[in-house]
Coordinates of C-alpha atoms and ligand atoms in Angstrom, one line a residue:
M541 CA -0.9 2.7 -2.6
Y542 CA -0.7 0.6 -5.7
H543 CA -2.0 -2.8 -6.7
W544 CA -1.4 -4.0 -10.2
V545 CA 0.6 -2.2 -12.9
S546 CA -0.6 -3.7 -16.1
G547 CA -1.3 -3.0 -19.7
C548 CA -4.8 -4.4 -19.0
P549 CA -5.9 -2.4 -15.9
G550 CA -9.3 -4.2 -15.9
D551 CA -12.9 -3.3 -16.2
R552 CA -14.9 -3.3 -13.0
L553 CA -11.8 -3.0 -10.9
R554 CA -10.0 -0.7 -13.3
A555 CA -9.6 2.1 -10.7
W556 CA -7.3 -0.1 -8.6
G557 CA -4.7 -0.5 -11.4
I558 CA -2.5 1.7 -13.5
T559 CA -0.6 1.1 -16.7
P560 CA 3.2 0.7 -16.9
E561 CA 3.3 4.0 -18.8
Q562 CA 1.6 5.8 -16.0
F563 CA 3.8 4.2 -13.4
E564 CA 7.0 5.2 -15.3
S565 CA 5.8 8.7 -15.7
Q566 CA 4.9 8.9 -12.0
M567 CA 8.3 7.7 -10.8
R568 CA 9.9 10.1 -13.2
H569 CA 7.8 12.9 -11.7
L570 CA 8.9 11.9 -8.2
A571 CA 12.6 12.0 -9.2
E572 CA 12.2 15.3 -11.1
E573 CA 10.5 16.9 -8.1
G574 CA 13.3 15.8 -5.8
Y575 CA 11.3 13.2 -3.9
G576 CA 13.0 10.1 -2.5
T577 CA 11.4 6.9 -1.2
V578 CA 11.6 5.8 2.4
S579 CA 10.9 2.4 3.9
L580 CA 7.8 1.8 6.1
R581 CA 10.2 1.5 9.1
E582 CA 11.2 5.1 8.4
V583 CA 7.6 6.1 8.2
V584 CA 6.9 4.4 11.6
E585 CA 9.9 6.1 13.1
A586 CA 8.6 9.4 11.9
A587 CA 5.1 8.6 13.2
R588 CA 6.5 7.7 16.6
G589 CA 8.5 10.9 16.7
I590 CA 11.8 9.0 16.8
R591 CA 13.3 10.5 13.6
P592 CA 11.6 12.9 11.2
A593 CA 11.3 11.7 7.6
P594 CA 12.9 13.8 4.9
Q595 CA 10.8 16.7 3.6
K596 CA 10.1 15.2 0.2
A597 CA 9.6 11.5 1.0
V598 CA 7.1 8.9 0.0
A599 CA 6.7 5.2 0.9
L600 CA 5.5 3.1 -2.1
T601 CA 3.3 0.1 -1.3
F602 CA 1.9 -2.7 -3.5
D603 CA -1.0 -4.7 -2.1
D604 CA -1.8 -8.3 -3.0
G605 CA 1.6 -9.1 -4.6
Y606 CA 0.8 -9.2 -8.3
A607 CA 3.4 -10.9 -10.5
D608 CA 3.4 -7.8 -12.8
F609 CA 5.6 -6.2 -10.2
L610 CA 8.6 -8.1 -11.5
H611 CA 8.5 -6.6 -15.0
N612 CA 6.5 -3.4 -14.7
V613 CA 7.6 -2.1 -11.4
L614 CA 10.9 -3.4 -10.1
P615 CA 13.1 -2.2 -13.1
V616 CA 11.6 1.3 -12.8
L617 CA 12.2 1.4 -9.1
E618 CA 15.8 0.2 -9.5
R619 CA 16.5 2.8 -12.3
H620 CA 15.5 5.5 -9.8
G621 CA 17.1 4.0 -6.7
F622 CA 13.6 3.7 -5.2
T623 CA 12.3 1.1 -2.7
A624 CA 8.9 -0.3 -1.9
T625 CA 6.9 -2.8 0.2
V626 CA 4.9 -5.6 -1.3
F627 CA 2.1 -7.2 0.7
L628 CA 1.5 -10.8 0.1
V629 CA -1.8 -12.8 0.7
A630 CA -0.1 -15.8 2.4
D631 CA -2.5 -18.5 1.2
Q632 CA -2.7 -17.2 -2.4
V633 CA 1.0 -16.8 -3.2
G634 CA 1.6 -18.3 -6.6
R635 CA -2.1 -18.3 -7.4
T636 CA -4.6 -15.6 -8.4
N637 CA -6.6 -12.8 -6.7
A638 CA -9.6 -15.2 -6.2
W639 CA -11.2 -12.9 -3.7
D640 CA -11.9 -10.4 -6.5
A641 CA -13.6 -13.1 -8.7
R642 CA -17.1 -11.9 -7.8
H643 CA -16.4 -8.6 -9.6
G644 CA -16.0 -10.5 -12.9
D645 CA -12.7 -9.2 -14.1
P646 CA -10.2 -11.8 -15.4
P647 CA -8.0 -13.2 -12.6
R648 CA -4.5 -11.8 -12.1
T649 CA -1.4 -13.8 -11.4
L650 CA 0.3 -13.4 -8.0
L651 CA 4.0 -13.7 -7.2
G652 CA 5.3 -17.1 -6.2
W653 CA 7.4 -17.8 -3.2
E654 CA 10.7 -17.9 -5.2
E655 CA 9.8 -14.6 -6.8
A656 CA 9.0 -13.0 -3.5
A657 CA 12.2 -14.3 -2.0
G658 CA 14.1 -12.8 -5.0
L659 CA 12.4 -9.4 -4.4
A660 CA 13.4 -9.5 -0.7
R661 CA 17.0 -10.2 -1.7
R662 CA 16.9 -7.1 -3.9
G663 CA 15.8 -4.9 -1.0
I664 CA 12.0 -4.9 -1.4
E665 CA 10.2 -5.2 1.9
I666 CA 7.7 -8.1 2.1
G667 CA 4.7 -7.6 4.3
S668 CA 1.6 -9.5 5.1
H669 CA -1.8 -8.8 3.6
A670 CA -3.4 -11.5 5.7
R671 CA -4.0 -15.2 4.8
T672 CA -7.1 -15.1 2.6
H673 CA -8.0 -11.4 2.0
R674 CA -11.3 -11.7 4.0
F675 CA -13.1 -8.8 5.8
L676 CA -11.2 -8.9 9.1
P677 CA -13.8 -7.2 11.3
D678 CA -16.3 -10.0 10.5
L679 CA -14.1 -12.8 11.8
S680 CA -14.1 -14.7 15.1
G681 CA -11.1 -14.3 17.4
P682 CA -9.4 -17.5 16.3
E683 CA -10.0 -16.7 12.6
L684 CA -8.6 -13.2 13.1
E685 CA -5.5 -14.6 14.8
E686 CA -4.9 -17.0 11.9
E687 CA -5.2 -14.1 9.4
I688 CA -2.9 -11.8 11.3
R689 CA -0.4 -14.0 13.2
G690 CA -0.7 -17.1 11.0
S691 CA 0.0 -15.2 7.8
K692 CA 3.1 -13.6 9.4
E693 CA 4.4 -17.0 10.4
T694 CA 3.8 -18.6 7.0
I695 CA 5.6 -15.8 5.1
E696 CA 8.5 -15.8 7.6
D697 CA 8.8 -19.5 7.2
R698 CA 8.8 -19.4 3.4
L699 CA 11.1 -16.4 3.0
G700 CA 13.3 -16.9 6.1
R701 CA 13.1 -13.3 7.1
A702 CA 11.0 -11.1 9.4
V703 CA 7.6 -9.8 8.3
R704 CA 7.3 -6.4 10.0
F705 CA 4.3 -4.8 8.4
F706 CA 0.7 -5.6 7.8
S707 CA -1.8 -4.3 5.3
Y708 CA -5.5 -4.6 6.2
P709 CA -7.4 -6.4 3.4
H710 CA -9.9 -3.9 1.8
G711 CA -8.5 -1.4 4.3
L712 CA -11.0 -2.7 6.8
H713 CA -9.9 -2.7 10.4
D714 CA -11.4 -2.1 13.9
E715 CA -9.9 -1.9 17.4
R716 CA -9.7 -5.7 17.6
C717 CA -7.7 -5.9 14.3
V718 CA -5.3 -3.1 15.4
A719 CA -4.7 -4.8 18.8
G720 CA -4.2 -8.1 17.0
V721 CA -1.6 -6.7 14.7
A722 CA 0.3 -5.1 17.5
A723 CA 0.2 -8.2 19.6
A724 CA 1.4 -10.4 16.8
G725 CA 4.7 -8.4 16.7
Y726 CA 4.3 -6.3 13.6
E727 CA 6.0 -2.8 13.8
G728 CA 3.2 -1.1 11.9
A729 CA 0.2 -1.5 9.6
V730 CA -1.2 0.4 6.6
A731 CA -4.8 1.2 6.1
D732 CA -6.4 3.1 3.3
I733 CA -7.2 6.2 5.3
R734 CA -6.2 9.1 2.9
G735 CA -3.6 11.7 3.9
G736 CA 0.0 12.0 4.9
N737 CA 1.7 10.5 7.9
R738 CA 3.5 12.6 10.5
A739 CA 4.6 12.6 14.1
G740 CA 1.6 11.4 16.1
T741 CA 0.0 9.2 13.4
D742 CA -0.9 5.8 14.8
P743 CA 1.8 3.4 13.4
F744 CA -0.9 0.7 13.1
R745 CA -3.2 3.0 11.1
L746 CA -0.7 4.5 8.6
R747 CA -2.4 6.5 6.0
R748 CA -2.2 5.9 2.3
T749 CA -3.3 7.4 -1.0
L750 CA -4.6 5.2 -3.8
V751 CA -3.1 6.0 -7.2
T752 CA -5.6 5.0 -9.9
V753 CA -5.7 4.6 -13.7
H754 CA -7.6 7.9 -13.8
D755 CA -4.7 9.9 -12.4
G756 CA -3.0 12.1 -14.8
R757 CA 0.2 14.1 -14.1
W758 CA -1.7 16.9 -12.4
S759 CA -3.8 14.8 -10.1
F760 CA -0.8 12.6 -9.2
A761 CA 1.1 15.8 -8.3
F762 CA -1.9 16.9 -6.1
K763 CA -2.0 13.5 -4.3
L764 CA 1.7 13.7 -3.8
R765 CA 1.5 17.1 -2.1
T766 CA -1.7 16.5 -0.1
G767 CA -2.2 12.8 0.3
F768 CA -5.7 13.2 -1.0
G769 CA -7.6 13.1 -4.3
M770 CA -9.3 16.4 -5.2
R771 CA -12.8 15.4 -4.1
E772 CA -11.6 13.6 -1.0
W773 CA -9.6 16.6 0.0
A774 CA -12.5 19.0 -0.4
E775 CA -14.6 16.6 1.7
W776 CA -11.9 16.4 4.3
R777 CA -11.6 20.2 4.5
I778 CA -15.3 20.6 5.0
R779 CA -15.2 18.2 8.0
Q780 CA -12.5 20.2 9.7
P781 CA -13.6 22.4 12.6
G782 CA -13.7 26.1 11.7
C783 CA -13.1 25.3 8.1
G784 CA -11.8 28.5 6.7
P785 CA -9.7 29.5 3.6
V786 CA -8.2 26.5 2.0
S787 CA -4.4 26.1 2.2
A788 CA -2.5 23.0 1.1
P789 CA -1.3 20.7 3.9
R790 CA 2.4 20.5 4.4
E791 CA 4.6 18.0 2.5
A792 CA 4.0 14.6 4.1
V793 CA 4.9 11.0 3.8
S794 CA 2.1 9.0 2.3
Ligands
ZN1833 ZN1 -5.8 -6.3 -1.2

């Protein structure tokens, strides 16, 4: 799970960004280790048990739709033959990440509709990250419907292609959100529950692993193998029933 890839990763929100140098080296690492990228549709097929994903496969996602994707991400992906999904905030397209203003970091520019359409033509999947990036579990029924179904319709109208995947803003979702996403016709949704995805994972609660500016080569490799950061993984292990000797989880799509 990525957000912005920028030479200025930020201050208060720094952990959500990475630098272009980090991104390049991470993609090189994937290629050198024999990983390929899969689409979210392939992740959903694996989760539903329809078709297993390749052993060394990751799906790359970019929340919020930052304009830096065009210069700092797309050329690197294309060089490696990788693909990704970009999640747009429907009412903020062409504007800035106004929902983060309260944290005090400078605003970041978001992709415009033309740019998003260009990405779609180049094989980047475009998903919805709701209409306004609000906390979905706090919303009334009609507001929730507008964020989930309304954002899908807006993006489909503007891009002229189906929007098949949803990303919960702030990762926040409850039963009502999950039901709303399924009812609106999405094929799947990504949360920010850490770990890998495998047969049996709920397609509307796909797991993701945040890659941060603090990740060096070693911690990125660890996240790639386990779907967890070191501390998260230790905490997850402790919660497992009969927690015994530690062994790494199998390769997984994350
Ligand atoms: Zn977001």
